[in-house]
mmCIF file of C-alpha atoms in Angstrom:
data_model
loop_
_atom_site.group_PDB
_atom_site.id
_atom_site.type_symbol
_atom_site.label_atom_id
_atom_site.label_comp_id
_atom_site.label_asym_id
_atom_site.label_seq_id
_atom_site.Cartn_x
_atom_site.Cartn_y
_atom_site.Cartn_z
ATOM 1 C CA MET A 1 3.600 -5.632 -24.419
ATOM 2 C CA THR A 2 0.224 -5.173 -22.445
ATOM 3 C CA ILE A 3 0.860 -4.993 -18.637
ATOM 4 C CA ARG A 4 -1.934 -6.022 -16.304
ATOM 5 C CA ILE A 5 -1.772 -4.696 -12.731
ATOM 6 C CA LYS A 6 -4.417 -5.342 -9.980
ATOM 7 C CA ALA A 7 -4.620 -2.598 -7.436
ATOM 8 C CA ILE A 8 -6.212 -4.013 -4.380
ATOM 9 C CA ASN A 9 -7.855 -1.650 -1.812
ATOM 10 C CA PRO A 10 -7.479 -3.887 1.426
ATOM 11 C CA ASN A 11 -10.800 -1.844 2.861
ATOM 12 C CA THR A 12 -14.092 -1.877 1.266
ATOM 13 C CA THR A 13 -14.825 1.920 0.562
ATOM 14 C CA LEU A 14 -15.332 1.896 -3.055
ATOM 15 C CA GLU A 15 -14.900 5.564 -3.319
ATOM 16 C CA MET A 16 -11.309 5.070 -2.076
ATOM 17 C CA THR A 17 -10.897 2.038 -4.623
ATOM 18 C CA GLU A 18 -11.977 4.226 -7.501
ATOM 19 C CA ASN A 19 -9.495 6.978 -6.453
ATOM 20 C CA ILE A 20 -6.796 4.206 -6.311
ATOM 21 C CA GLY A 21 -7.495 2.890 -9.675
ATOM 22 C CA HIS A 22 -7.211 6.544 -11.124
ATOM 23 C CA GLN A 23 -4.161 7.383 -9.587
ATOM 24 C CA VAL A 24 -2.467 4.093 -10.768
ATOM 25 C CA ARG A 25 -3.706 4.785 -14.248
ATOM 26 C CA ARG A 26 -2.592 8.476 -14.197
ATOM 27 C CA TYR A 27 1.144 7.637 -13.561
ATOM 28 C CA THR A 28 1.356 4.470 -15.458
ATOM 29 C CA SER A 29 2.067 4.090 -19.289
ATOM 30 C CA ASP A 30 -0.770 3.776 -21.955
ATOM 31 C CA ASP A 31 -0.094 -0.078 -22.560
ATOM 32 C CA VAL A 32 -0.753 -0.705 -18.541
ATOM 33 C CA GLU A 33 -4.192 -2.038 -17.782
ATOM 34 C CA VAL A 34 -5.234 -1.342 -14.231
ATOM 35 C CA GLU A 35 -8.119 -2.857 -12.361
ATOM 36 C CA ALA A 36 -8.832 -1.672 -9.020
ATOM 37 C CA VAL A 37 -10.825 -3.731 -6.509
ATOM 38 C CA SER A 38 -11.854 -4.009 -3.068
ATOM 39 C CA PRO A 39 -12.429 -7.579 -1.312
ATOM 40 C CA GLU A 40 -15.795 -8.612 -0.797
ATOM 41 C CA ARG A 41 -15.422 -8.866 3.030
ATOM 42 C CA GLY A 42 -13.181 -6.587 5.254
ATOM 43 C CA PRO A 43 -13.398 -3.389 7.217
ATOM 44 C CA ILE A 44 -14.516 -0.091 5.725
ATOM 45 C CA SER A 45 -11.269 1.559 6.771
ATOM 46 C CA ILE A 46 -7.928 0.480 8.408
ATOM 47 C CA GLU A 47 -7.064 2.349 11.269
ATOM 48 C CA SER A 48 -5.816 -0.226 13.830
ATOM 49 C CA TYR A 49 -4.075 -3.456 13.935
ATOM 50 C CA TYR A 50 -7.532 -5.272 14.376
ATOM 51 C CA ASP A 51 -8.568 -3.634 11.151
ATOM 52 C CA ASP A 52 -5.435 -4.532 9.529
ATOM 53 C CA PHE A 53 -5.657 -8.290 10.463
ATOM 54 C CA LEU A 54 -9.150 -8.298 9.457
ATOM 55 C CA ALA A 55 -8.432 -7.084 5.895
ATOM 56 C CA VAL A 56 -5.624 -9.595 5.051
ATOM 57 C CA PRO A 57 -7.773 -12.771 4.054
ATOM 58 C CA GLY A 58 -9.781 -10.528 1.638
ATOM 59 C CA VAL A 59 -6.420 -9.151 0.211
ATOM 60 C CA LEU A 60 -5.075 -12.687 -0.216
ATOM 61 C CA GLU A 61 -8.104 -13.964 -1.984
ATOM 62 C CA GLU A 62 -7.871 -11.086 -4.514
ATOM 63 C CA ILE A 63 -4.446 -12.178 -5.523
ATOM 64 C CA ILE A 64 -5.063 -16.116 -5.402
ATOM 65 C CA ASP A 65 -8.224 -15.878 -7.385
ATOM 66 C CA ASP A 66 -6.692 -13.738 -10.236
ATOM 67 C CA GLU A 67 -3.050 -14.960 -9.879
ATOM 68 C CA ALA A 68 -2.736 -16.211 -13.475
ATOM 69 C CA GLU A 69 -4.508 -13.133 -15.051
ATOM 70 C CA PHE A 70 -2.250 -10.312 -13.787
ATOM 71 C CA ASP A 71 1.267 -9.514 -14.189
ATOM 72 C CA ALA A 72 1.558 -7.717 -10.649
ATOM 73 C CA PHE A 73 -0.341 -6.557 -7.648
ATOM 74 C CA ILE A 74 -0.362 -3.616 -5.697
ATOM 75 C CA ASN A 75 -1.294 -3.641 -1.820
ATOM 76 C CA SER A 76 -3.137 -0.274 -1.485
ATOM 77 C CA CYS A 77 -2.898 0.585 2.130
ATOM 78 C CA TRP A 78 -0.343 2.204 4.061
ATOM 79 C CA GLY A 79 0.094 -0.367 6.383
ATOM 80 C CA ASP A 80 0.821 -2.867 3.594
ATOM 81 C CA PRO A 81 -1.582 -5.437 5.380
ATOM 82 C CA GLY A 82 -0.342 -8.996 4.957
ATOM 83 C CA ILE A 83 2.363 -8.197 2.278
ATOM 84 C CA ASP A 84 4.737 -10.911 3.423
ATOM 85 C CA ALA A 85 1.830 -13.487 2.897
ATOM 86 C CA CYS A 86 0.885 -12.051 -0.411
ATOM 87 C CA ARG A 87 4.334 -12.747 -1.688
ATOM 88 C CA GLU A 88 4.083 -16.231 -0.570
ATOM 89 C CA VAL A 89 0.938 -16.999 -2.648
ATOM 90 C CA THR A 90 2.113 -15.626 -5.958
ATOM 91 C CA GLU A 91 5.476 -15.390 -7.810
ATOM 92 C CA LYS A 92 4.299 -12.037 -9.351
ATOM 93 C CA PRO A 93 5.644 -8.730 -7.962
ATOM 94 C CA VAL A 94 3.476 -7.517 -5.124
ATOM 95 C CA VAL A 95 4.107 -3.838 -4.117
ATOM 96 C CA GLY A 96 2.959 -2.168 -1.037
ATOM 97 C CA ILE A 97 2.171 1.662 -1.182
ATOM 98 C CA ALA A 98 3.888 2.335 2.244
ATOM 99 C CA GLU A 99 7.311 0.824 1.140
ATOM 100 C CA ALA A 100 6.864 2.461 -2.276
ATOM 101 C CA SER A 101 6.496 5.706 -1.016
ATOM 102 C CA MET A 102 9.335 5.312 1.445
ATOM 103 C CA TYR A 103 11.657 4.095 -0.985
ATOM 104 C CA VAL A 104 10.987 7.052 -3.332
ATOM 105 C CA ALA A 105 11.307 9.609 -0.556
ATOM 106 C CA ASN A 106 14.527 7.980 0.616
ATOM 107 C CA MET A 107 15.953 8.820 -2.867
ATOM 108 C CA LEU A 108 14.818 12.483 -2.871
ATOM 109 C CA GLY A 109 16.017 13.610 0.723
ATOM 110 C CA ALA A 110 18.196 12.378 3.433
ATOM 111 C CA GLN A 111 15.241 12.414 6.085
ATOM 112 C CA PHE A 112 11.533 11.917 5.283
ATOM 113 C CA SER A 113 8.589 12.141 7.513
ATOM 114 C CA VAL A 114 4.987 10.507 7.115
ATOM 115 C CA ALA A 115 1.977 12.607 7.208
ATOM 116 C CA THR A 116 -1.048 10.429 8.091
ATOM 117 C CA ILE A 117 -4.087 9.715 10.066
ATOM 118 C CA LEU A 118 -5.343 9.489 13.622
ATOM 119 C CA PRO A 119 -2.887 9.562 16.580
ATOM 120 C CA ARG A 120 -3.883 6.088 17.475
ATOM 121 C CA ALA A 121 -2.511 4.715 14.323
ATOM 122 C CA ARG A 122 1.077 6.302 15.137
ATOM 123 C CA ASP A 123 2.460 2.981 16.406
ATOM 124 C CA PHE A 124 0.785 1.164 13.444
ATOM 125 C CA ILE A 125 2.503 3.309 11.124
ATOM 126 C CA GLU A 126 5.921 3.415 12.662
ATOM 127 C CA ASP A 127 6.049 -0.311 12.774
ATOM 128 C CA ARG A 128 5.526 -0.264 9.036
ATOM 129 C CA VAL A 129 8.626 2.212 8.760
ATOM 130 C CA ARG A 130 10.621 -0.073 10.934
ATOM 131 C CA THR A 131 9.612 -3.482 8.957
ATOM 132 C CA THR A 132 10.705 -1.664 5.818
ATOM 133 C CA GLY A 133 14.076 -0.927 7.175
ATOM 134 C CA LEU A 134 14.081 2.814 6.758
ATOM 135 C CA TRP A 135 13.639 3.861 10.388
ATOM 136 C CA GLY A 136 16.966 5.477 10.559
ATOM 137 C CA GLN A 137 15.799 7.714 7.535
ATOM 138 C CA CYS A 138 12.285 8.712 9.140
ATOM 139 C CA ALA A 139 12.450 12.082 10.799
ATOM 140 C CA SER A 140 8.923 11.728 12.266
ATOM 141 C CA VAL A 141 5.513 10.457 11.965
ATOM 142 C CA ARG A 142 3.045 13.342 12.067
ATOM 143 C CA CYS A 143 -0.564 12.513 12.595
ATOM 144 C CA THR A 144 -3.705 14.378 12.123
ATOM 145 C CA ASP A 145 -7.278 14.358 13.329
ATOM 146 C CA LEU A 146 -8.338 12.562 9.800
ATOM 147 C CA THR A 147 -9.977 9.329 9.745
ATOM 148 C CA VAL A 148 -9.180 7.205 6.608
ATOM 149 C CA VAL A 149 -12.648 7.873 5.076
ATOM 150 C CA GLU A 150 -12.158 11.622 5.709
ATOM 151 C CA THR A 151 -9.437 11.564 3.490
ATOM 152 C CA GLU A 152 -11.381 10.631 0.759
ATOM 153 C CA GLU A 153 -14.830 12.662 1.585
ATOM 154 C CA THR A 154 -13.489 15.986 2.769
ATOM 155 C CA ARG A 155 -10.537 16.817 0.432
ATOM 156 C CA ASP A 156 -10.065 20.552 1.255
ATOM 157 C CA ALA A 157 -10.007 19.782 5.043
ATOM 158 C CA ALA A 158 -7.740 16.828 4.566
ATOM 159 C CA THR A 159 -5.360 18.987 2.551
ATOM 160 C CA GLU A 160 -5.370 21.584 5.342
ATOM 161 C CA ALA A 161 -4.583 18.962 8.077
ATOM 162 C CA LEU A 162 -1.997 17.365 5.993
ATOM 163 C CA TYR A 163 -0.298 20.774 5.230
ATOM 164 C CA ASP A 164 -0.091 21.766 8.928
ATOM 165 C CA ALA A 165 1.479 18.223 9.854
ATOM 166 C CA ALA A 166 3.909 18.232 6.743
ATOM 167 C CA LYS A 167 4.982 22.104 7.797
ATOM 168 C CA ARG A 168 5.667 21.062 11.252
ATOM 169 C CA ALA A 169 7.735 17.898 9.949
ATOM 170 C CA VAL A 170 9.702 20.063 7.825
ATOM 171 C CA GLU A 171 10.390 23.076 10.295
ATOM 172 C CA GLU A 172 10.458 20.978 13.381
ATOM 173 C CA ASP A 173 11.816 17.576 12.608
ATOM 174 C CA GLY A 174 14.004 18.272 9.735
ATOM 175 C CA ALA A 175 11.992 16.152 7.003
ATOM 176 C CA GLU A 176 13.318 16.844 3.507
ATOM 177 C CA ALA A 177 10.539 14.865 1.908
ATOM 178 C CA ILE A 178 6.916 13.884 2.864
ATOM 179 C CA CYS A 179 5.065 10.686 2.285
ATOM 180 C CA LEU A 180 1.278 10.709 2.434
ATOM 181 C CA GLY A 181 0.350 8.011 4.694
ATOM 182 C CA CYS A 182 -2.865 6.865 3.370
ATOM 183 C CA ALA A 183 -4.250 5.485 0.085
ATOM 184 C CA GLY A 184 -7.211 8.042 0.458
ATOM 185 C CA MET A 185 -4.899 11.002 0.210
ATOM 186 C CA GLY A 186 -3.978 10.014 -3.467
ATOM 187 C CA GLY A 187 -3.790 13.304 -5.549
ATOM 188 C CA LEU A 188 -3.240 15.450 -2.823
ATOM 189 C CA ASP A 189 0.437 15.780 -3.049
ATOM 190 C CA GLU A 190 0.175 18.476 -5.937
ATOM 191 C CA PRO A 191 -1.644 21.150 -3.958
ATOM 192 C CA LEU A 192 0.649 20.219 -0.869
ATOM 193 C CA GLU A 193 3.865 20.293 -2.996
ATOM 194 C CA GLU A 194 2.962 23.850 -4.035
ATOM 195 C CA ARG A 195 3.167 25.129 -0.488
ATOM 196 C CA LEU A 196 5.812 23.166 0.845
ATOM 197 C CA PRO A 197 9.563 23.407 0.188
ATOM 198 C CA VAL A 198 10.034 19.638 0.054
ATOM 199 C CA PRO A 199 8.888 16.786 -2.356
ATOM 200 C CA VAL A 200 5.453 15.408 -1.213
ATOM 201 C CA ILE A 201 5.146 11.634 -2.462
ATOM 202 C CA ASP A 202 1.592 10.250 -3.252
ATOM 203 C CA SER A 203 1.993 6.689 -2.042
ATOM 204 C CA VAL A 204 -0.356 5.139 -4.474
ATOM 205 C CA ALA A 205 1.275 6.858 -7.696
ATOM 206 C CA ALA A 206 4.544 5.676 -6.546
ATOM 207 C CA ALA A 207 3.383 2.037 -6.114
ATOM 208 C CA GLY A 208 2.129 2.233 -9.613
ATOM 209 C CA VAL A 209 5.343 3.355 -11.001
ATOM 210 C CA ILE A 210 7.322 0.827 -9.072
ATOM 211 C CA THR A 211 5.169 -1.853 -10.112
ATOM 212 C CA GLU A 212 5.153 -1.141 -13.679
ATOM 213 C CA GLY A 213 9.011 -0.851 -13.617
ATOM 214 C CA MET A 214 9.162 -4.315 -11.904
ATOM 215 C CA VAL A 215 7.208 -6.145 -14.648
ATOM 216 C CA ARG A 216 9.298 -4.329 -17.341
ATOM 217 C CA LEU A 217 12.404 -5.381 -15.651
ATOM 218 C CA GLY A 218 10.985 -9.009 -15.867
ATOM 219 C CA LYS A 219 11.429 -9.706 -12.332
ATOM 220 C CA ALA A 220 9.599 -12.331 -9.994
ATOM 221 C CA THR A 221 9.291 -12.641 -6.284
ATOM 222 C CA SER A 222 12.104 -14.934 -5.048
ATOM 223 C CA LYS A 223 10.736 -18.340 -4.326
ATOM 224 C CA VAL A 224 13.923 -19.886 -2.797
ATOM 225 C CA MET A 225 13.212 -19.380 0.894
ATOM 226 C CA THR A 226 11.217 -16.943 2.763
ATOM 227 C CA TYR A 227 8.403 -16.217 0.159
ATOM 228 C CA LYS A 228 8.297 -19.853 -1.292
ATOM 229 C CA GLN A 229 4.726 -21.196 -1.420
ATOM 230 C CA PRO A 230 3.149 -22.087 1.914
ATOM 231 C CA GLU A 231 3.614 -25.696 2.804
ATOM 232 C CA PRO A 232 0.478 -27.923 2.730
ATOM 233 C CA LYS A 233 -0.892 -28.676 5.978
ATOM 234 C CA GLU A 234 -4.389 -29.539 7.458
ATOM 235 C CA GLN A 235 -6.517 -26.627 7.707
ATOM 236 C CA THR A 236 -10.174 -26.284 9.071
ATOM 237 C CA GLY A 237 -12.927 -23.901 7.694
ATOM 238 C CA TYR A 238 -10.996 -22.369 4.975
ATOM 239 C CA PRO A 239 -12.045 -22.558 1.365
ATOM 240 C CA GLN A 240 -10.070 -24.621 -0.979
ATOM 241 C CA LYS A 241 -8.283 -21.696 -2.435
ATOM 242 C CA PHE A 242 -6.282 -21.520 0.659
ATOM 243 C CA HIS A 243 -5.086 -25.076 0.371
ATOM 244 C CA PHE A 244 -1.915 -25.321 -1.768
ATOM 245 C CA ASP A 245 -0.460 -28.031 -4.040
ATOM 246 C CA ALA A 246 1.837 -30.046 -2.081
ATOM 247 C CA ASP A 247 3.984 -30.927 -5.454
ATOM 248 C CA ALA A 248 4.000 -27.213 -6.197
ATOM 249 C CA GLY A 249 7.685 -25.790 -6.387
ATOM 250 C CA ASP A 250 9.337 -29.132 -6.017
ATOM 251 C CA ASP A 251 10.943 -29.215 -9.545
#
């Protein structure tokens, strides 16, 4: 069967969107069709809680608009912005790259660290680790001086900054695996792993593999309680696409 996956870059930097699509295609099977997109509106990068919340409506639109056309969706930002809301608006699997990378790292080492962007994002990143339920397995979050855009535009410098952060995580924090904490770092796992004694996880690649696997397993998002369709209610100023059918899910 042909599997169709929509990889959504929650920011609007198109070079990063292209790289996300490339990485998902690289690690998925030949019968998997991947469409990588960015919302029409949103921040050019996500480096704060403010950016994260600004991005969520665009991500939801990308799922709602094409819900019937795809078998699964990837939320391609390491904060997994709005991931729970995404799961409410579709029964198709929705995989976040942060949780995907941590799940993989957790199976490869007893403790993992996240090598990521600017120090101001530390609490934002740590929140995602806690929410995913793997805080006890996280040796550290190691920040660099990289912005999100720089991870895409200055690849050599990004690799060096990540190497320094990951090396400290291994030597000082006891990390046994490294998660790359930004979608813009896709493809940098290989040069880093050549220089480090531990596995390095490309978060986008991990999400692609897990997403394909969930579809092949025939699994859908549970609608029995938490992720059931949002209850219909009066809304002001939102497009019709955000208004849900009062009769849906009653059967």
